[in-house]
Amino acid sequence: MPLGKDGRLSLYALADGGLLRWTQQSPGGDRWDGPDFVPIADLTDLTIVQGADSYVHFLGRRERRGSDGPSVDIVHAVQYQTARPVTEWRSLGNFYRDRETGRKVGAPAGAVDGQGTVFVFVRNAGRGLQVRREGKGGKWGAWQDLKGAGLAADIVPSVTSSGLVEVFAPSERGAQQWRQDDPDGPLLIAPPLPFHALEGSATALETAPDRLTYYWTDTNRAGVVSYRAGAWPVPVGGQPGGGAVVALRTPLDGYDCTVLAQRGAGGTLLIGVCGTEGEQGGVWWSDTTEECVGDPALALDGHGRVVVAVRGRDGAVSVARQESGPGLTLSPHWHRL
């Protein structure tokens, strides 16, 4: 749920023939406009990333069928202002000339560095990592092979407060990472970490200046773990039902806190809260009992309140907002969009 410069949130969902967009009518408000339909045919996957300039970038994997067979390319579009039209979709191509090999590329993931450069990451047919960068003036560079092997489908790029890009990717070899040492510098691969994340579960959150905490569902444990460089993963509980753990930071009762959200084993949304970088002191989980299919979304609205969105089995999207009072209390009645 990207937050625009005008303080309004937008919510997006992939739909047949394109994507749906809902927009808050006012900063922090309960009323939403939409859904507006943004057409883009043949998308199999969609990722949304936002830069410091508040521009929203859409990255999609498109698979089209023609008279000479199916072909796959990666596409990109931008929304410059809240509720405004999306630009034309531009193809970023495919790094394989052979169509059959090109169909094996994964879904794109993205990041926007401190200088506004867009990075697009895609798992290749050999299950390594490819990247393409948007240069100044909107000119895109060539695809580059970042190596790696045995990567899972989920690639987790992040940008630190100093504007550097870091990538985390679960793999058969453990957790693989790439980092920049300098702005505009190369992404350098690090030795694999001996930790194994359930595919599709990993997320990242900057919990101190230039320090990321990763959360994932551990394949060897019953729940979620947190990890920071130089330490061992810390169990944080939860009853994951598959899909991503999502996270954000916010002050609660005057304390810097981390909020986690995930689809639980019972198919409902679970919310966890702990002191930021204080997972060893315990994470307090609660079951909202709200039906959740796929990954939930978390954001802070224009008034700094937590907003969470989920999709039900019928495809409908529902939203709840933080209520006033101690701790984190969500509104008891979810607003169905």
XYZ file of C-alpha atoms in Angstrom:
337
model
C 0.000 0.000 0.000
C 2.086 2.942 -1.210
C 1.609 6.291 0.527
C 1.479 9.256 -1.835
C 2.905 12.727 -1.290
C -0.620 13.900 -0.549
C -0.891 11.484 2.404
C -3.330 9.083 0.744
C -2.807 5.341 0.500
C -3.352 3.289 -2.639
C -4.102 -0.411 -2.736
C -3.532 -2.646 -5.769
C -4.556 -6.179 -6.701
C -3.883 -8.298 -9.770
C -7.030 -9.059 -11.768
C -7.956 -10.671 -15.077
C -6.647 -8.461 -17.864
C -4.892 -5.973 -15.604
C -4.911 -4.662 -12.054
C -7.366 -3.001 -9.690
C -6.620 0.173 -7.742
C -8.377 1.632 -4.715
C -7.422 5.064 -3.334
C -8.207 6.753 -0.019
C -10.469 9.760 -0.506
C -8.583 11.712 2.174
C -5.379 11.206 4.234
C -6.110 8.714 7.011
C -9.762 8.437 5.969
C -12.072 5.440 6.019
C -13.541 5.980 2.563
C -11.869 4.659 -0.559
C -12.499 5.304 -4.244
C -12.386 2.470 -6.741
C -11.697 0.000 -7.894
C -10.194 1.626 -10.962
C -9.126 -0.840 -13.630
C -5.653 -0.516 -15.169
C -5.506 -2.729 -18.284
C -2.463 -4.870 -19.048
C -3.155 -8.220 -20.671
C -1.400 -11.520 -20.053
C 0.277 -10.688 -16.714
C 1.144 -13.754 -14.667
C 2.819 -11.846 -11.802
C 2.931 -8.267 -10.534
C 5.261 -6.477 -8.119
C 4.865 -2.891 -6.872
C 7.739 -0.800 -5.496
C 8.006 2.840 -4.471
C 10.917 5.235 -4.388
C 11.716 8.140 -2.060
C 10.080 10.445 -4.636
C 6.783 8.569 -4.004
C 6.569 7.357 -7.617
C 4.956 3.915 -7.761
C 6.607 1.428 -10.147
C 4.771 -1.603 -11.504
C 6.842 -4.592 -12.604
C 5.141 -7.514 -14.281
C 5.883 -10.844 -15.897
C 3.884 -11.126 -19.125
C 3.279 -14.335 -21.053
C 1.685 -13.883 -24.461
C 0.613 -16.518 -26.965
C 1.160 -15.847 -30.626
C 0.982 -17.788 -33.850
C 4.597 -18.852 -33.357
C 4.080 -19.938 -29.742
C 4.150 -18.363 -26.269
C 6.709 -15.727 -25.253
C 7.589 -14.084 -21.935
C 8.842 -10.572 -21.233
C 9.144 -8.247 -18.236
C 7.104 -5.016 -18.327
C 7.291 -1.739 -16.410
C 4.942 1.210 -15.836
C 4.843 4.160 -13.422
C 2.228 6.085 -11.470
C 3.627 9.531 -10.653
C 0.836 10.842 -8.431
C -1.862 9.327 -6.239
C -4.969 8.293 -8.210
C -3.498 9.589 -11.474
C -3.261 7.490 -14.655
C -0.529 4.894 -15.049
C 1.961 5.411 -17.881
C 2.105 3.132 -20.877
C 3.604 -0.269 -20.148
C 7.124 -0.616 -21.491
C 8.697 -3.968 -22.253
C 12.074 -4.653 -20.660
C 12.434 -7.738 -22.801
C 13.860 -11.080 -21.807
C 17.519 -11.982 -21.372
C 17.023 -15.189 -23.403
C 16.617 -15.262 -27.165
C 15.243 -18.786 -27.112
C 11.536 -18.544 -26.338
C 11.273 -21.877 -24.566
C 14.140 -21.030 -22.233
C 12.688 -17.545 -21.768
C 9.456 -19.008 -20.427
C 11.397 -20.327 -17.414
C 12.203 -16.883 -16.010
C 10.598 -15.990 -12.692
C 8.484 -13.116 -11.436
C 10.222 -9.731 -11.186
C 11.167 -8.059 -7.915
C 12.268 -4.460 -7.665
C 13.891 -1.681 -5.672
C 14.495 2.046 -6.131
C 17.820 3.289 -4.732
C 18.536 6.618 -3.085
C 19.168 8.289 -6.431
C 15.894 7.125 -7.952
C 17.422 4.326 -10.050
C 15.008 1.442 -10.583
C 16.441 -2.079 -10.206
C 14.577 -5.082 -11.624
C 15.579 -8.545 -10.422
C 14.470 -11.794 -12.072
C 15.354 -15.424 -11.413
C 16.745 -16.960 -14.594
C 16.214 -20.419 -16.077
C 19.280 -21.749 -14.249
C 17.829 -20.401 -10.957
C 20.453 -17.673 -10.676
C 19.765 -13.933 -10.509
C 19.587 -11.325 -13.276
C 19.299 -7.546 -12.856
C 18.511 -4.610 -15.094
C 18.828 -0.959 -14.035
C 17.085 2.145 -15.263
C 19.654 4.855 -15.909
C 19.332 8.629 -16.024
C 16.774 9.941 -18.447
C 14.855 6.678 -18.355
C 17.360 4.741 -20.436
C 17.702 1.139 -19.322
C 21.020 -0.681 -19.167
C 21.565 -4.262 -20.301
C 20.584 -7.311 -18.261
C 23.412 -8.497 -15.997
C 24.002 -11.936 -14.536
C 24.576 -11.739 -10.751
C 25.216 -15.498 -10.483
C 23.797 -17.503 -7.596
C 22.219 -20.943 -7.872
C 19.173 -22.884 -6.760
C 17.189 -19.753 -5.928
C 13.606 -20.035 -4.741
C 10.888 -18.052 -6.490
C 10.905 -15.175 -3.992
C 13.585 -12.490 -4.297
C 13.630 -9.802 -1.584
C 15.362 -6.542 -2.587
C 15.693 -3.682 -0.077
C 17.124 -0.180 -0.003
C 18.771 1.079 3.192
C 18.483 4.621 4.535
C 21.815 5.482 2.880
C 20.327 4.452 -0.478
C 22.200 1.169 -0.968
C 20.540 -1.906 -2.470
C 20.649 -5.301 -0.777
C 19.049 -8.520 -2.050
C 18.066 -11.617 -0.060
C 17.026 -14.836 -1.780
C 16.262 -18.234 -0.229
C 17.891 -21.097 -2.090
C 18.745 -24.771 -1.920
C 22.173 -23.742 -0.605
C 20.751 -21.522 2.126
C 20.102 -17.797 2.142
C 21.978 -15.954 -0.610
C 22.662 -12.219 -0.462
C 23.976 -9.468 -2.711
C 25.007 -5.998 -1.479
C 26.226 -2.671 -2.763
C 29.163 -1.032 -0.987
C 28.693 2.318 -2.720
C 25.903 4.148 -4.590
C 25.880 3.092 -8.244
C 28.274 0.293 -7.278
C 28.022 -3.342 -8.312
C 25.923 -5.821 -6.381
C 28.401 -8.258 -4.836
C 27.391 -11.770 -3.860
C 28.156 -12.975 -0.320
C 28.777 -16.568 0.796
C 25.481 -18.422 1.387
C 24.116 -18.453 4.924
C 23.199 -21.880 6.361
C 19.561 -20.927 6.924
C 16.558 -22.181 4.992
C 13.365 -20.207 4.470
C 10.046 -21.549 3.297
C 9.563 -20.393 -0.276
C 7.554 -17.188 -0.493
C 7.832 -16.318 3.205
C 10.796 -13.911 3.473
C 10.611 -10.164 4.008
C 13.011 -7.410 5.100
C 12.698 -4.365 7.363
C 15.276 -1.693 8.177
C 15.375 -1.730 11.981
C 18.380 0.594 12.488
C 20.273 2.887 10.112
C 21.583 0.679 7.274
C 20.742 -2.502 9.214
C 18.108 -4.878 7.906
C 16.214 -7.510 9.852
C 14.888 -10.425 7.823
C 11.843 -12.458 8.785
C 10.844 -15.779 7.293
C 9.129 -19.048 8.058
C 11.910 -21.487 8.870
C 11.669 -24.856 7.158
C 13.152 -26.590 10.220
C 10.959 -24.909 12.850
C 7.276 -24.511 13.551
C 7.181 -20.745 13.155
C 8.758 -17.486 12.065
C 12.348 -16.433 12.760
C 14.139 -13.081 12.627
C 17.706 -12.618 11.435
C 20.267 -9.805 11.451
C 23.777 -9.976 10.031
C 26.323 -11.398 12.449
C 23.796 -13.274 14.581
C 21.768 -16.475 14.493
C 18.064 -16.558 13.662
C 15.764 -15.918 16.621
C 12.436 -17.819 16.832
C 9.532 -15.374 17.087
C 6.583 -17.787 17.101
C 3.467 -17.481 15.023
C 1.526 -20.245 13.293
C 2.290 -19.611 9.622
C -0.073 -20.911 7.009
C 2.164 -20.173 4.020
C 2.946 -16.978 2.192
C 4.937 -13.940 3.216
C 5.534 -12.445 6.618
C 5.133 -8.669 6.155
C 6.572 -6.077 8.535
C 6.697 -2.379 9.382
C 8.002 -0.113 12.165
C 5.845 2.269 14.156
C 5.829 3.873 17.616
C 3.384 2.260 20.039
C 2.919 3.715 23.523
C 6.086 5.721 22.996
C 8.229 2.693 22.060
C 9.794 1.855 18.702
C 7.946 -1.308 17.681
C 7.800 -3.781 14.818
C 4.465 -5.066 13.553
C 4.324 -8.398 11.717
C 1.422 -9.817 9.725
C 0.936 -13.214 8.114
C -1.728 -15.657 7.013
C -2.060 -18.172 9.814
C -2.467 -21.928 9.582
C -6.211 -21.499 10.119
C -6.527 -19.187 7.093
C -7.007 -16.000 9.106
C -4.786 -12.952 9.592
C -2.304 -13.062 12.478
C -0.692 -9.886 13.859
C 2.521 -9.902 15.909
C 4.084 -6.997 17.829
C 7.489 -6.636 19.492
C 10.022 -3.987 20.364
C 12.152 -3.218 17.309
C 15.219 -5.488 17.415
C 13.782 -6.872 20.643
C 12.444 -10.185 19.318
C 14.267 -12.120 22.032
C 12.005 -10.443 24.556
C 8.993 -12.019 22.860
C 6.546 -11.306 20.071
C 2.879 -10.921 21.042
C 0.672 -12.588 18.440
C -3.071 -12.225 18.048
C -5.565 -13.754 15.632
C -7.809 -11.161 13.995
C -10.148 -13.970 12.826
C -10.355 -12.096 9.501
C -10.157 -14.405 6.490
C -6.912 -13.992 4.582
C -6.053 -15.504 1.207
C -2.570 -14.797 -0.083
C -0.285 -12.229 1.506
C -1.657 -9.392 3.656
C -0.567 -5.769 3.165
C 0.653 -3.400 5.903
C 1.207 0.347 5.764
C 1.172 3.552 7.782
C -1.416 6.079 6.676
C -1.040 9.839 6.407
C -1.604 10.176 10.163
C 0.943 7.490 11.044
C -1.649 4.845 11.925
C -1.302 1.184 10.965
C -3.529 0.020 8.106
C -3.834 -3.629 7.094
C -5.551 -5.107 4.043
C -6.481 -8.710 3.222
C -8.271 -10.541 0.442
C -10.952 -13.113 1.179
C -11.783 -16.352 -0.613
C -14.392 -14.524 -2.680
C -11.707 -12.129 -3.952
C -13.022 -9.126 -2.021
C -10.529 -6.811 -0.298
C -11.084 -5.680 3.303
C -9.230 -3.007 5.267
C -8.837 -2.263 8.985
C -7.136 0.670 10.687
C -5.414 1.189 14.012
C -7.745 2.550 16.670
C -6.757 4.991 19.406
C -5.730 3.442 22.704
C -2.809 1.507 24.172
C -0.829 -0.948 22.091
C -2.055 -1.902 18.642
C -5.817 -2.290 18.393
C -7.428 -2.643 14.985
C -10.933 -1.439 14.255
C -13.381 -4.279 15.088
C -15.306 -3.826 11.844
C -13.344 -4.340 8.652
C -14.233 -2.083 5.740
C -15.000 -4.105 2.630
C -13.880 -2.300 -0.520
